[in-house]
XYZ file of N, CA, C and O in Angstrom:
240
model
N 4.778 24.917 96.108
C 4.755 26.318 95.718
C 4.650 26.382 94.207
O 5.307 25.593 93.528
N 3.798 27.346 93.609
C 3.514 27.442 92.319
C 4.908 27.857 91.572
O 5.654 28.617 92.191
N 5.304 27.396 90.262
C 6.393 27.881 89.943
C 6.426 28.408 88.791
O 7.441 28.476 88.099
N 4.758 29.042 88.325
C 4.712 29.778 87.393
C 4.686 31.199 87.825
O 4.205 31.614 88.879
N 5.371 32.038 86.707
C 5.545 33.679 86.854
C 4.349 34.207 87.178
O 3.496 34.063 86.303
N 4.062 34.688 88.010
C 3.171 35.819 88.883
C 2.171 36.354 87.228
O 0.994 36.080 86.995
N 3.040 37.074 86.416
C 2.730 37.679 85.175
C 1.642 36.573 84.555
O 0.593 37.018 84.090
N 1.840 35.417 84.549
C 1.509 34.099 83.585
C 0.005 34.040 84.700
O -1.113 33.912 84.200
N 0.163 34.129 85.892
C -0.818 33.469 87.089
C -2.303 34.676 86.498
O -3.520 34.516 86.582
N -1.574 35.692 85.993
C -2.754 36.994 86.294
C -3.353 36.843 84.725
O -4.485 37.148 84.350
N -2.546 36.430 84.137
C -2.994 36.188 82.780
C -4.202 34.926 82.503
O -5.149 35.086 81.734
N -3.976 33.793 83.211
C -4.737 32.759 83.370
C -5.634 33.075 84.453
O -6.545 32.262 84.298
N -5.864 33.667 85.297
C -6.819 34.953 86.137
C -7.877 35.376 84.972
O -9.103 35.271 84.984
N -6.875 35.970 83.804
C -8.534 36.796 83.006
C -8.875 35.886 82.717
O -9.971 35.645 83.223
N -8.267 34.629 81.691
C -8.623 33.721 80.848
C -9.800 33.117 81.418
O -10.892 33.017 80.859
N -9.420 32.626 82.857
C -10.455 31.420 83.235
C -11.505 33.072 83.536
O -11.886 32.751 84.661
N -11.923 33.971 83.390
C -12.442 35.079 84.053
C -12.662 34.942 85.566
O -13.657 35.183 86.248
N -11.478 34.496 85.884
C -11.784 34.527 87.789
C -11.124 35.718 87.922
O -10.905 36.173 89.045
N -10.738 36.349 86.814
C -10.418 37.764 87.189
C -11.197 38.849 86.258
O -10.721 39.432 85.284
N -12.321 38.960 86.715
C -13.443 39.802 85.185
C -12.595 41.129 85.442
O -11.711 41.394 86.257
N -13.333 42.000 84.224
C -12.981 43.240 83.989
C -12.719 44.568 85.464
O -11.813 45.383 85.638
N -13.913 44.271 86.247
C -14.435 45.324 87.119
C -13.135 45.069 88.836
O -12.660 45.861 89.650
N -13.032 43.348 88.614
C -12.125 43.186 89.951
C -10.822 43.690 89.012
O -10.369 44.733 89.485
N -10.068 43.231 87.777
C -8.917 43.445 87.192
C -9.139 45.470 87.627
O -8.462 46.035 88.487
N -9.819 45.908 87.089
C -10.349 47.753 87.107
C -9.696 47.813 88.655
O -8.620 48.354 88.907
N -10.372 47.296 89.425
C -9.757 47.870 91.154
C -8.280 47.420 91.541
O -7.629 47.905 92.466
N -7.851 46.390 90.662
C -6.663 46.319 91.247
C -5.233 46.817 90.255
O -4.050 46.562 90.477
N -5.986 47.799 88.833
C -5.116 48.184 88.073
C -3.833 48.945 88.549
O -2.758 49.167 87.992
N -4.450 49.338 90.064
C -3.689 50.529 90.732
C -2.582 50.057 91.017
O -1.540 50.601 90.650
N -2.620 48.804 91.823
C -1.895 48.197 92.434
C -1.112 46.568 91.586
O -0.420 45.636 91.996
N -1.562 46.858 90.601
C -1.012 45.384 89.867
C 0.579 45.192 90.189
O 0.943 44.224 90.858
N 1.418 46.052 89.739
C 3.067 45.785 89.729
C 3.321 45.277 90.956
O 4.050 44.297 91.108
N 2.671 45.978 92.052
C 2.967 45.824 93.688
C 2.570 44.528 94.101
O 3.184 44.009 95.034
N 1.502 43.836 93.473
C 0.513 42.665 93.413
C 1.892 41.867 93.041
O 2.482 41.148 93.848
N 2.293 42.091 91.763
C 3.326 41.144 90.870
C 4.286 41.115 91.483
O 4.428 39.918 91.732
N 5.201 41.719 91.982
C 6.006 42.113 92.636
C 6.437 41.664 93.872
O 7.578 41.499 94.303
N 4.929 41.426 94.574
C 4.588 40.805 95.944
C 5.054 39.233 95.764
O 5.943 38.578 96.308
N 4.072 38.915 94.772
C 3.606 36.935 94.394
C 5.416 36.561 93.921
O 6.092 35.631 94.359
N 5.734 37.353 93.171
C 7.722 37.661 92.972
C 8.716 36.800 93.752
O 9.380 35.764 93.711
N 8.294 38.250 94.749
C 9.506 37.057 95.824
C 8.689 36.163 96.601
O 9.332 35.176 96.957
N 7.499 36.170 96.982
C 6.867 34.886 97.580
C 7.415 33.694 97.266
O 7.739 32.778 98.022
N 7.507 33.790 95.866
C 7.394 32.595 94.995
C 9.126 32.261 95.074
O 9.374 31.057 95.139
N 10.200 33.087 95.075
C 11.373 33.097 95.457
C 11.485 32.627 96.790
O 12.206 31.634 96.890
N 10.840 33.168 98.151
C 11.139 32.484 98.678
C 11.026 30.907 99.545
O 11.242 30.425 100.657
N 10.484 30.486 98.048
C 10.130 29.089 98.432
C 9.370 28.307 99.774
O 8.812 28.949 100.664
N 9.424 27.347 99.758
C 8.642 26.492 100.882
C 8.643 26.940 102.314
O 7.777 26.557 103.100
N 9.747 27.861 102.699
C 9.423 28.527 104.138
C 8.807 29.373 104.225
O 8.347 29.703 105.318
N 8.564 30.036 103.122
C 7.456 31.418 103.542
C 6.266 30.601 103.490
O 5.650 30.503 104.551
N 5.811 29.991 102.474
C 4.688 28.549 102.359
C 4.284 28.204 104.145
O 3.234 28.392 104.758
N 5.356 27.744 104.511
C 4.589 27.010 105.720
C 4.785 28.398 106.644
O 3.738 28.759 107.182
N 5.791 29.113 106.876
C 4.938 30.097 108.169
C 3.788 30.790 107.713
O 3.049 31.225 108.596
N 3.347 31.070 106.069
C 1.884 31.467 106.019
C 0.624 31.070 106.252
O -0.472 31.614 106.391
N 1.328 29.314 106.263
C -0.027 28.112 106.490
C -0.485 27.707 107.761
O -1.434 26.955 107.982
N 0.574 28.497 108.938
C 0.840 27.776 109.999
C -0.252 27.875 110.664
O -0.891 28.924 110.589
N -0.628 26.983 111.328
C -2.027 27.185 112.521
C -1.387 26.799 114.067
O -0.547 26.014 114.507
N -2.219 27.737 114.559
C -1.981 26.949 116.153
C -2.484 26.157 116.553
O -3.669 26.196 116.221
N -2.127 24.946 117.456
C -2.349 23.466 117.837
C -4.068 23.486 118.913
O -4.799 22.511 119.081
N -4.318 25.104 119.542
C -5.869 24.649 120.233
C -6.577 25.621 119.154
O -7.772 25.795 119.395
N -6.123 26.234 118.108
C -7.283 26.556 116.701
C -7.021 28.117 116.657
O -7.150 28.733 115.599
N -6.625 28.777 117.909
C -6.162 29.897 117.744
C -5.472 30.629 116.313
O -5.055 31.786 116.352
């Protein structure tokens, strides 16, 4: 799990421009909620990690 601040992740987002002007523009609305979200993700460590990764065993 990444253990840099959400804030730091969106910042290195513009830098590398994998976050250009026009996608950063659509999600201005929603940034805090965005930050906020990646927040506690990132709090709650390696179990939220694997039930998000989880796959089912025939591919379902």
């Amino acid at each position: 799990m990444n253990a840099q601040p959400p804030a730091e992740l969106f910042e290195r987002y513009e830098r590398s421009r994998f976050l250009y002007p026009a996608k950063r523009a659509r999600l201005a609305p929603y940034r805090s909620l965005i930050l906020e979200n990646w927040e506690r993700a990132r709090r709650a460590g390696e179990l939220l990690h694997l039930v998000v990764s989880h796959e089912e065993p025939d591919g379902g």
